[in-house]
XYZ file of C-alpha atoms in Angstrom:
253
model
C -42.704 3.224 78.248
C -45.414 4.940 76.209
C -49.101 4.119 76.522
C -49.008 2.464 73.100
C -46.044 0.322 74.088
C -47.706 -0.684 77.340
C -50.888 -1.628 75.488
C -48.940 -3.741 72.970
C -47.059 -5.493 75.755
C -50.319 -6.268 77.533
C -51.781 -7.783 74.386
C -48.713 -9.927 73.816
C -48.716 -11.125 77.394
C -52.445 -11.831 77.255
C -51.909 -13.905 74.117
C -49.181 -15.881 75.857
C -51.425 -16.564 78.849
C -54.236 -17.663 76.538
C -51.936 -20.127 74.783
C -50.767 -21.474 78.134
C -54.363 -21.862 79.349
C -55.352 -23.754 76.203
C -52.383 -26.064 76.666
C -53.170 -27.012 80.270
C -56.982 -26.962 80.079
C -57.403 -30.591 78.925
C -55.318 -31.872 81.841
C -57.257 -29.754 84.323
C -60.583 -30.972 82.952
C -59.451 -34.584 83.149
C -58.410 -34.108 86.767
C -61.812 -32.803 87.800
C -64.042 -34.928 85.546
C -66.350 -37.398 87.199
C -66.249 -39.005 90.642
C -64.834 -42.419 89.685
C -61.575 -43.574 91.308
C -58.592 -42.479 89.247
C -56.850 -45.013 87.044
C -53.488 -43.216 87.150
C -53.038 -44.201 83.507
C -49.918 -42.689 81.965
C -49.308 -42.534 78.223
C -45.596 -42.094 78.882
C -45.435 -45.564 80.469
C -44.524 -47.739 77.477
C -44.511 -50.912 79.573
C -48.090 -50.229 80.662
C -49.165 -49.641 77.050
C -47.474 -52.846 75.898
C -49.133 -54.895 78.638
C -52.478 -53.242 77.937
C -52.139 -54.163 74.257
C -51.304 -57.749 75.180
C -54.352 -58.070 77.442
C -56.653 -56.339 74.967
C -55.705 -58.519 72.014
C -55.799 -61.740 74.024
C -59.063 -61.101 75.886
C -61.012 -58.344 74.120
C -60.217 -58.376 70.391
C -62.198 -61.568 69.875
C -65.343 -59.434 70.087
C -64.174 -55.815 69.744
C -62.393 -54.116 66.867
C -60.100 -51.095 66.802
C -61.190 -49.905 63.387
C -59.300 -46.605 63.528
C -55.961 -48.203 64.456
C -53.429 -50.137 62.398
C -51.076 -52.860 63.568
C -48.163 -50.941 62.081
C -48.986 -47.802 64.087
C -49.122 -49.788 67.328
C -45.731 -51.304 66.551
C -44.206 -47.880 65.932
C -45.676 -46.130 68.976
C -45.276 -48.989 71.461
C -41.701 -49.806 70.404
C -42.578 -53.277 69.104
C -41.219 -55.062 66.050
C -43.378 -56.223 63.172
C -42.743 -59.847 64.153
C -43.795 -59.193 67.771
C -47.046 -57.587 66.673
C -47.918 -60.150 64.001
C -47.114 -63.156 66.186
C -48.560 -61.958 69.499
C -51.253 -59.383 68.736
C -52.666 -60.311 65.338
C -55.200 -63.153 65.512
C -57.299 -62.159 62.504
C -54.900 -62.775 59.625
C -54.934 -59.094 58.642
C -51.865 -57.528 57.068
C -49.421 -55.486 59.125
C -50.566 -52.178 57.620
C -54.292 -52.892 57.858
C -56.802 -51.656 60.392
C -57.662 -53.910 63.318
C -60.891 -55.914 62.963
C -62.578 -58.072 65.557
C -62.187 -61.833 65.316
C -65.933 -62.294 65.771
C -68.313 -62.035 62.844
C -70.682 -59.087 63.589
C -73.652 -61.267 62.598
C -72.710 -63.796 65.268
C -72.226 -60.994 67.801
C -75.730 -59.709 67.176
C -77.195 -63.198 67.528
C -75.339 -63.936 70.770
C -75.493 -60.555 72.529
C -78.436 -58.785 70.894
C -76.165 -56.309 69.108
C -72.696 -56.479 67.537
C -69.976 -55.601 70.100
C -68.943 -51.973 69.467
C -65.655 -50.784 68.064
C -63.486 -49.490 70.921
C -61.234 -47.090 69.030
C -62.748 -44.012 70.697
C -64.246 -45.445 73.893
C -61.656 -43.853 76.190
C -62.113 -40.490 74.500
C -65.906 -40.694 74.691
C -66.181 -42.016 78.256
C -62.814 -41.181 79.814
C -59.944 -43.432 80.811
C -61.133 -43.621 84.439
C -64.536 -44.838 83.247
C -62.921 -47.679 81.274
C -60.708 -48.605 84.224
C -63.613 -48.787 86.683
C -65.891 -50.521 84.178
C -63.403 -53.372 83.796
C -63.302 -53.819 87.575
C -67.049 -53.651 88.224
C -68.526 -56.861 86.809
C -70.476 -59.092 89.179
C -72.668 -62.191 89.038
C -76.335 -61.473 88.353
C -78.636 -64.402 87.649
C -81.370 -62.047 86.450
C -79.315 -61.067 83.384
C -79.362 -63.205 80.218
C -75.580 -63.692 80.248
C -75.333 -63.974 84.031
C -73.260 -60.816 84.491
C -73.961 -57.209 85.367
C -71.868 -54.113 85.938
C -72.208 -51.331 88.502
C -70.609 -48.692 86.254
C -72.771 -49.597 83.242
C -75.870 -51.387 84.631
C -77.465 -54.062 82.450
C -74.551 -54.150 80.023
C -74.747 -56.950 77.455
C -71.047 -57.717 77.823
C -69.821 -60.621 79.977
C -66.734 -60.265 82.133
C -64.012 -61.194 79.660
C -61.329 -60.897 82.353
C -62.985 -63.080 84.990
C -60.183 -65.670 84.908
C -57.737 -62.961 85.948
C -59.960 -61.027 88.347
C -62.045 -63.823 89.778
C -65.816 -63.780 90.187
C -67.489 -61.073 92.272
C -70.882 -60.688 93.843
C -72.297 -57.275 94.653
C -73.924 -56.010 97.842
C -76.775 -53.497 97.653
C -78.817 -51.667 100.249
C -82.442 -52.719 99.586
C -84.730 -50.160 97.994
C -86.977 -48.307 100.436
C -90.030 -46.507 99.187
C -89.057 -44.181 96.361
C -85.360 -44.628 97.100
C -83.634 -47.138 94.785
C -81.171 -49.723 96.021
C -77.657 -48.421 96.659
C -74.464 -50.266 95.789
C -72.314 -51.004 98.853
C -69.405 -53.087 97.601
C -68.156 -56.333 96.122
C -67.443 -59.724 97.676
C -65.030 -62.152 96.036
C -67.015 -65.290 95.202
C -64.229 -67.116 93.372
C -60.564 -66.128 93.291
C -58.893 -65.430 89.988
C -55.325 -66.039 88.859
C -54.293 -62.530 89.955
C -54.396 -60.807 93.308
C -56.674 -57.737 93.530
C -53.788 -55.258 93.269
C -52.371 -57.145 90.302
C -55.727 -57.037 88.540
C -55.980 -53.302 89.263
C -52.758 -52.909 87.273
C -54.193 -54.997 84.433
C -57.342 -52.832 84.306
C -55.182 -49.698 84.370
C -52.983 -50.987 81.547
C -55.947 -51.892 79.336
C -57.531 -48.489 80.000
C -54.194 -46.836 79.254
C -53.893 -48.703 75.946
C -57.432 -47.704 74.956
C -56.613 -44.116 75.917
C -53.663 -44.306 73.535
C -55.801 -45.922 70.805
C -58.366 -43.119 71.084
C -55.728 -40.502 70.249
C -52.377 -41.975 69.169
C -50.960 -38.517 68.479
C -51.425 -37.480 72.105
C -47.936 -38.610 73.118
C -46.287 -36.575 70.375
C -48.670 -33.660 70.885
C -47.786 -33.302 74.552
C -44.044 -33.387 73.914
C -44.353 -30.857 71.079
C -46.629 -28.654 73.217
C -43.832 -27.984 75.705
C -41.609 -26.630 72.946
C -44.479 -24.551 71.552
C -44.999 -22.866 74.928
C -41.260 -22.170 75.230
C -41.234 -20.719 71.717
C -44.184 -18.466 72.515
C -42.452 -17.215 75.651
C -39.210 -16.399 73.794
C -41.103 -14.910 70.846
C -43.070 -12.640 73.193
C -39.851 -11.172 74.601
C -38.256 -10.801 71.164
C -41.385 -9.136 69.764
C -41.503 -6.719 72.677
C -37.867 -5.608 72.369
C -38.203 -5.395 68.579
C -41.223 -3.168 68.964
C -39.302 -0.978 71.400
C -36.493 -0.624 68.877
C -38.833 0.279 66.008
C -40.831 2.829 67.988
C -38.144 4.417 70.161
C -37.855 7.519 67.969
C -41.562 7.965 67.154
C -42.390 9.944 70.264
């Protein structure tokens, strides 16, 4: 092989490696991001997404909107019929093709909580799916807060524990502050049992986080499946381009 041919092959191979690195980089970053326990959320788990949607719309959509999502898109991606979505997930009276509002009037939300509850369309993309999962599990009783709840993942949050009937009511243990060292969270104690066992509630928190991960980027499921074929195409194209180059240049030198 000539020096020119070797150089061309190196460039083609480098381009292939770059494309492969760009394809796997998001997954690698997600695996190393943060120190929170992993949610093990999986966008390929349709049952998890369906259950997460059910929990979200029954417990969270009263206050929070999904302004970048439409009922029709959820039906298509989560393998649900229009009747299933409109009867079980739509409590606002919106049309099937409309975006998803909150049931609560924003003015009432501001009066009750100090600020209107935020739209959650992009929360999993902004904070990470593991953050959402651990946030849902980390509410505890705190009489010093106006609403009586606090959260170890997001201290002094204005949100009450919407899932307390499922999870139960927790209290938190802290190591007392000493000098300049602040108090340190040690763990939770179950003050009042909920309707679900702890492992069952872990699955609920995972499913809700998984659904919000989907809502933050609905195209992610299709993008990942298409990405595999793109990588395979690049690999085949690299070989074809190399042999084609060899054929074109075999008589030059």
